């Protein structure tokens, strides 16, 4: 019996080893084919060689291909450069970013030509997908530095294609009145989109790269924060370019005062990563405790309320989805607003589709629930003043020189004036998770833009702080 059990076990192990070896060989063959196709495309550029190259790379697991090929490509460059140096001297890979190569690497040669040979839409989309693959490879472990250097090289090429001279902002019809419904009755909402005109196919418009909505009232216009249409477009300054071109168009249309809203994205991360909370002795002990809990707290609270219902509050994914509540095991609902009541102890909860009151039992402390709410991005009115004070410091950090917040620096350098901070202006899970839903407003006045821009260049954020 024992022998009969070992034979299939040994057989299965040998079969698994053979299968693993066969897969490894197949991956190796696919990589060699993709590598050869890329080099061929660089040496003999044509639609045929480029399409074969793209198809071959798609057949290989993206991380495997780019990590390996980038490493081999760097090794070839290092050997070429080292051959001109004294014997025994060898360059480190990091120096490749500071040396002009005698020959353009195959990857960069193909990337530079892709939009021209396959067309702007297909070519740029392919390069963006390769750049995203390099980014994921850099985060996956292994040869991270190699992948990071490849990502930076691809970024440099893409930045040339996404130059402001190639991009255009146009007004588009979104076909929805959702934004207009949020504005005042007398306001008009328009949508502006940034696009690469060469990506258009036939009579169809080029796909938008980024969009923003502008709310118009009489001679005033408010530009809402731009949104990228795809995450892979992050890092090329498209949002700022869209703002600048939209503001120019609104000026040409006769709007004298133009404002722009800024999401305080990253505010909560700043609170967690800095020692700012330990430097606020004038805050009450309770306020400090709630702020500390907002940086990391218990992620759930469950109890039976006075009516006998099972209530479960939770902050899933470390606060990235905001605060949620479930009653009697039903699907959890996103909590938009919350109000705590002391006598009798209760909590008023505002949801997407309505509101409800939950009467708290004696064993549930209001402060414990308030801390959980803060971790989920929901703050009570008593937190308004200290949080707005901290938000002001975050916007104009470090208090001198240029602002470190890129959106703030952008608006101030172009002559905008800081107007105000808005408490709980946004209620989406993302906004609550990143900034407690805070927004800042900057205002452009036509007759003082240049003066304010010069003041900021000379004095930095002191023009605002002082």
XYZ file of C-alpha atoms in Angstrom:
466
model
C 0.000 0.000 0.000
C 2.798 2.374 0.852
C 4.491 1.737 -2.496
C 1.190 2.298 -4.315
C 0.845 5.720 -2.693
C 4.353 6.862 -3.577
C 4.235 6.123 -7.281
C 1.486 8.652 -8.195
C 3.029 11.186 -5.807
C 6.407 10.883 -7.533
C 4.721 10.938 -10.918
C 2.826 14.098 -10.055
C 5.960 15.820 -8.823
C 7.870 14.949 -11.993
C 4.960 16.115 -14.123
C 4.775 19.428 -12.255
C 8.517 19.937 -12.675
C 8.254 19.244 -16.410
C 5.294 21.617 -16.739
C 7.132 24.368 -14.840
C 10.215 23.870 -17.021
C 8.087 23.980 -20.179
C 6.401 27.214 -19.033
C 9.785 28.728 -18.226
C 11.069 27.809 -21.684
C 7.929 29.250 -23.294
C 8.363 32.515 -21.379
C 12.003 32.596 -22.406
C 11.135 32.073 -26.061
C 8.428 34.755 -25.882
C 10.894 37.169 -24.327
C 13.545 36.468 -26.959
C 10.982 37.023 -29.720
C 9.787 40.305 -28.179
C 13.344 41.495 -27.598
C 14.316 40.706 -31.189
C 11.139 42.389 -32.498
C 11.894 45.603 -30.568
C 15.483 45.765 -31.822
C 14.308 45.077 -35.384
C 11.736 47.871 -35.138
C 14.440 50.278 -33.977
C 16.742 49.347 -36.874
C 14.074 49.069 -39.588
C 11.135 51.292 -38.600
C 7.923 50.572 -40.489
C 4.291 49.870 -39.679
C 4.918 46.147 -40.097
C 7.928 45.964 -37.749
C 6.289 48.223 -35.183
C 3.049 46.237 -35.078
C 5.030 43.023 -34.763
C 7.011 44.614 -31.912
C 3.888 45.750 -30.022
C 2.197 42.354 -30.439
C 5.327 40.467 -29.308
C 5.722 42.594 -26.160
C 2.046 42.114 -25.317
C 2.569 38.338 -25.392
C 5.118 38.496 -22.557
C 4.186 39.229 -18.918
C 4.862 42.971 -18.838
C 6.981 42.964 -15.670
C 9.177 40.106 -16.932
C 9.869 41.786 -20.256
C 10.615 45.335 -19.155
C 12.724 44.432 -16.123
C 14.871 42.062 -18.159
C 15.147 44.093 -21.350
C 15.880 47.367 -19.525
C 18.652 45.642 -17.563
C 20.188 44.170 -20.740
C 19.895 47.508 -22.529
C 21.678 49.303 -19.698
C 24.404 46.653 -19.661
C 25.046 47.204 -23.366
C 25.275 50.966 -22.842
C 27.666 50.532 -19.910
C 29.930 48.245 -21.923
C 29.972 50.760 -24.782
C 30.872 53.647 -22.461
C 33.400 51.662 -20.431
C 35.309 50.684 -23.565
C 36.480 54.296 -23.917
C 37.723 54.460 -20.317
C 41.044 53.237 -18.846
C 41.245 49.490 -18.282
C 39.517 48.362 -15.100
C 37.340 51.474 -14.804
C 33.613 50.739 -14.878
C 30.597 53.042 -14.756
C 27.660 52.476 -12.425
C 24.175 52.287 -14.019
C 22.995 55.454 -12.269
C 25.422 57.542 -14.342
C 23.595 56.636 -17.552
C 21.000 59.306 -16.795
C 23.731 61.971 -16.843
C 25.632 60.821 -19.936
C 24.540 61.409 -23.524
C 24.718 57.964 -25.195
C 26.623 57.575 -28.449
C 23.698 55.524 -29.779
C 20.042 55.970 -28.885
C 18.836 52.856 -26.984
C 16.366 50.718 -28.990
C 13.536 51.328 -26.508
C 13.778 55.105 -26.770
C 14.226 54.976 -30.545
C 10.996 52.974 -30.909
C 9.111 55.108 -28.389
C 10.050 58.310 -30.190
C 8.717 56.969 -33.500
C 5.611 55.106 -32.287
C 3.171 58.053 -32.516
C 4.399 58.914 -36.011
C 4.327 55.406 -37.456
C 1.202 54.001 -35.774
C -0.605 57.332 -35.463
C -0.888 59.611 -32.457
C -3.795 57.787 -30.802
C -2.428 54.237 -31.024
C 1.202 55.269 -30.618
C 0.754 57.412 -27.516
C -1.591 54.856 -25.952
C 1.050 52.163 -26.460
C 3.823 54.275 -24.946
C 1.619 55.134 -21.961
C 0.892 51.443 -21.402
C 4.623 50.642 -21.548
C 5.374 53.429 -19.109
C 2.679 52.102 -16.732
C 4.157 48.605 -17.036
C 7.581 49.995 -16.105
C 6.042 51.760 -13.116
C 4.362 48.589 -11.872
C 7.594 46.659 -12.406
C 9.463 49.234 -10.303
C 6.997 48.678 -7.466
C 6.989 44.887 -7.670
C 10.492 44.268 -6.370
C 13.616 42.914 -8.052
C 15.461 45.348 -10.289
C 13.501 48.388 -9.081
C 16.211 50.902 -9.951
C 16.415 49.636 -13.534
C 12.640 49.942 -13.966
C 12.612 53.391 -12.375
C 15.295 54.627 -14.768
C 13.338 53.208 -17.708
C 10.189 54.942 -16.455
C 12.011 58.276 -16.271
C 13.328 57.842 -19.825
C 9.819 57.122 -21.096
C 8.499 60.117 -19.135
C 11.025 62.389 -20.826
C 9.828 61.320 -24.287
C 6.143 61.595 -23.378
C 6.717 65.069 -21.923
C 7.812 66.209 -25.383
C 4.597 64.929 -26.952
C 2.489 66.475 -24.190
C 4.065 69.894 -24.680
C 1.576 72.759 -24.467
C 2.232 73.639 -28.106
C 0.613 70.356 -29.196
C -2.395 70.435 -26.845
C -5.642 72.370 -27.203
C -8.481 73.225 -24.844
C -11.986 73.276 -26.269
C -15.457 73.614 -24.835
C -17.438 70.383 -25.102
C -21.003 69.256 -24.505
C -21.015 66.597 -21.784
C -24.687 65.778 -22.289
C -25.386 65.964 -18.570
C -26.798 68.615 -16.256
C -25.457 67.067 -13.066
C -22.949 69.832 -12.471
C -25.434 72.555 -13.310
C -27.871 71.132 -10.795
C -25.317 71.663 -8.064
C -24.843 75.306 -8.938
C -27.178 78.189 -8.247
C -30.218 78.552 -10.494
C -28.837 81.659 -12.153
C -25.496 79.986 -12.953
C -24.393 78.283 -16.144
C -22.044 75.305 -16.196
C -19.677 74.614 -19.057
C -17.186 71.824 -19.582
C -13.691 72.341 -21.035
C -11.475 69.514 -22.259
C -7.764 69.302 -23.026
C -6.902 67.093 -25.986
C -4.189 66.202 -28.462
C -5.736 67.156 -31.837
C -3.622 64.648 -33.764
C -5.319 61.809 -31.856
C -8.594 62.520 -33.672
C -9.803 59.859 -36.077
C -11.911 61.026 -39.019
C -14.694 63.449 -38.085
C -14.643 62.327 -34.430
C -13.032 64.649 -31.897
C -9.789 63.681 -30.230
C -10.366 61.895 -26.903
C -10.037 64.269 -23.922
C -6.983 63.944 -21.711
C -8.375 66.079 -18.878
C -11.605 67.983 -18.211
C -12.890 70.684 -15.893
C -16.238 72.351 -15.244
C -16.637 76.111 -14.977
C -19.608 77.690 -13.210
C -20.479 81.083 -14.721
C -22.389 83.892 -13.003
C -22.671 87.301 -14.677
C -19.059 88.500 -15.089
C -17.603 85.903 -12.691
C -16.393 82.386 -13.457
C -15.400 79.600 -11.070
C -13.129 76.847 -12.390
C -13.617 73.553 -10.605
C -10.630 71.291 -10.096
C -9.525 69.516 -13.302
C -9.820 65.740 -13.591
C -7.551 63.498 -15.626
C -9.440 61.094 -17.869
C -6.982 58.274 -17.149
C -4.604 57.669 -14.245
C -1.701 56.920 -16.631
C -1.678 60.615 -17.593
C -0.511 61.628 -14.110
C 2.729 63.579 -13.894
C 2.716 65.637 -17.089
C 1.106 68.832 -15.743
C -1.977 68.442 -17.927
C -4.280 69.726 -15.169
C -2.347 72.995 -14.882
C -2.216 73.444 -18.639
C -5.989 72.954 -18.841
C -6.511 75.543 -16.106
C -4.267 78.053 -17.844
C -5.867 77.631 -21.267
C -9.395 77.678 -19.822
C -8.662 80.883 -17.923
C -7.375 82.471 -21.123
C -10.553 81.530 -22.977
C -12.780 82.830 -20.172
C -10.873 86.126 -20.205
C -11.463 86.408 -23.951
C -15.171 85.836 -23.299
C -15.281 88.855 -20.973
C -15.087 87.322 -17.480
C -13.139 89.766 -15.318
C -13.029 87.772 -12.077
C -12.086 84.113 -12.290
C -11.711 81.829 -9.297
C -10.346 78.304 -9.000
C -10.916 75.639 -6.373
C -8.140 73.433 -5.020
C -8.692 70.099 -3.298
C -6.424 69.724 -0.271
C -5.383 66.295 -1.492
C -2.631 64.985 0.751
C -3.616 67.050 3.802
C -4.328 64.026 5.988
C -1.107 62.339 4.867
C 0.757 65.508 5.889
C -0.859 65.361 9.319
C 0.197 61.744 9.762
C 3.743 62.126 8.482
C 4.728 65.360 10.227
C 5.161 66.299 13.859
C 2.616 69.089 13.485
C 0.147 67.568 15.971
C 2.732 67.467 18.757
C 3.350 71.206 18.347
C -0.174 72.358 19.242
C -0.322 72.713 23.053
C -3.084 75.341 22.719
C -5.454 72.704 21.318
C -7.615 71.074 23.964
C -6.799 67.531 25.020
C -9.981 66.266 23.379
C -9.185 67.975 20.075
C -5.655 66.535 20.087
C -7.047 63.075 20.812
C -9.507 63.283 17.894
C -6.801 64.558 15.520
C -4.522 61.726 16.613
C -7.350 59.232 16.040
C -7.874 60.634 12.530
C -4.330 59.501 11.701
C -4.989 55.940 12.850
C -7.676 54.430 15.034
C -9.867 51.389 15.550
C -11.516 50.689 12.224
C -14.889 49.449 13.510
C -17.478 49.849 16.228
C -20.409 47.480 16.689
C -23.292 47.639 19.152
C -27.019 47.069 19.610
C -28.908 50.356 19.667
C -31.804 51.297 21.928
C -34.281 49.897 19.377
C -32.595 46.493 19.325
C -30.997 46.852 15.892
C -27.473 45.597 15.263
C -25.391 48.611 14.185
C -21.898 48.342 12.714
C -19.785 51.386 11.857
C -16.594 50.657 9.944
C -13.730 52.390 8.143
C -12.581 49.908 5.481
C -9.273 49.958 3.616
C -7.530 52.165 6.175
C -9.915 55.051 5.569
C -9.736 55.059 1.763
C -13.485 54.475 1.470
C -14.578 56.785 4.274
C -17.021 55.802 7.030
C -19.675 53.157 6.383
C -22.623 51.901 8.426
C -24.553 48.640 8.276
C -27.857 47.889 10.033
C -28.778 44.292 10.906
C -26.173 42.862 8.560
C -27.406 44.722 5.464
C -24.981 46.090 2.863
C -22.781 48.855 4.265
C -23.668 52.403 3.163
C -21.306 55.357 2.744
C -21.862 58.017 5.421
C -21.820 61.559 3.986
C -22.378 63.523 7.195
C -22.790 62.772 10.858
C -24.067 64.706 13.872
C -23.538 63.595 17.456
C -26.132 64.366 20.118
C -25.295 64.146 23.808
C -28.617 64.142 25.680
C -30.076 61.710 24.923
C -27.046 60.070 23.308
C -27.726 59.589 19.619
C -26.115 59.956 16.227
C -27.774 61.449 13.140
C -26.437 59.846 9.966
C -26.781 61.281 6.459
C -26.495 58.714 3.634
C -26.653 58.957 -0.150
C -30.337 57.998 -0.193
C -31.598 59.496 3.057
C -30.892 59.933 6.755
C -31.564 58.128 10.029
C -31.140 58.525 13.775
C -29.414 55.873 15.851
C -29.987 55.954 19.613
C -26.831 54.910 21.412
C -26.788 52.517 24.380
C -25.089 53.604 27.601
C -21.965 51.503 27.024
C -21.061 53.359 23.814
C -19.024 56.481 24.468
C -19.619 59.418 22.135
C -15.899 60.213 22.067
C -15.095 56.703 20.882
C -17.567 57.052 18.039
C -16.268 60.542 17.239
C -12.729 59.199 16.938
C -13.899 56.508 14.527
C -15.716 59.151 12.478
C -12.534 61.249 12.337
C -10.591 58.249 11.058
C -13.222 57.965 8.324
C -12.809 61.642 7.420
C -15.922 63.017 9.158
C -15.353 65.757 11.734
C -17.770 67.442 14.107
C -18.227 71.266 14.241
C -15.895 71.683 17.237
C -13.010 70.510 15.009
C -13.636 73.210 12.421
C -11.355 75.959 13.748
C -8.284 73.818 14.611
C -8.513 71.853 11.351
C -8.869 74.977 9.203
C -5.846 76.446 10.983
C -3.825 73.329 10.188
C -5.117 73.342 6.600
C -3.918 76.923 6.116
C -0.445 75.913 7.292
C -0.500 72.917 4.946
C -1.389 75.053 1.921
C 1.414 77.547 2.489
C 3.988 75.210 4.022
C 6.763 75.903 4.994
C 5.721 79.564 5.534
C 8.415 81.135 3.375
C 9.729 80.735 -0.129
C 7.562 79.037 -2.720
C 4.635 76.867 -1.641
C 5.425 73.144 -1.695
C 1.853 72.291 -2.688
C 2.028 72.174 -6.539
C -1.503 73.548 -7.108
C -0.987 76.429 -4.691
C 2.354 77.286 -6.284
C 0.729 77.184 -9.729
C -2.070 79.619 -8.864
C 0.087 82.046 -6.875
C 2.800 82.141 -9.541
C 0.169 83.188 -12.072
C -1.179 86.043 -10.011
C -4.038 84.497 -8.047
C -4.914 85.579 -4.519
C -5.929 83.166 -1.781
C -9.573 83.729 -0.804
C -10.744 81.139 1.710
C -10.957 77.564 2.918
C -14.264 75.714 2.681
C -15.285 73.338 5.446
C -16.676 69.955 4.297
C -17.143 71.164 0.748
C -16.877 67.636 -0.700
C -18.463 64.451 0.624
C -17.092 61.709 -1.624
C -15.152 58.880 0.076
C -11.984 59.931 -1.782
C -12.237 63.565 -0.655
C -12.935 62.616 2.954
C -10.056 60.130 2.961
C -7.511 62.618 1.599
C -8.557 66.002 3.005
C -11.654 65.768 5.268
C -13.512 67.185 2.246
C -11.784 70.597 2.446
C -11.444 72.943 -0.526
C -9.487 76.160 -1.039
C -10.432 79.005 -3.371
C -8.040 81.250 -5.300
C -9.176 84.342 -7.172
C -7.776 85.942 -10.333
C -8.432 89.670 -10.731
C -7.524 90.952 -14.141
C -6.157 94.293 -12.977
C -3.810 92.832 -10.324
C -2.668 89.457 -11.693
C 0.751 90.600 -12.859
C 1.481 92.517 -9.652
C 0.566 89.557 -7.454
C 2.640 87.205 -9.596
C 5.665 89.494 -9.199
C 5.095 89.762 -5.434
C 5.002 85.980 -5.139
C 8.180 85.615 -7.197
C 9.991 88.068 -4.902
C 8.509 87.229 -1.502
C 7.058 83.731 -1.805
C 4.148 82.687 0.426
C 4.886 85.558 2.815
C 2.616 87.644 0.569
C -0.234 85.458 1.930
C 0.956 84.415 5.393
C 1.755 87.950 6.540
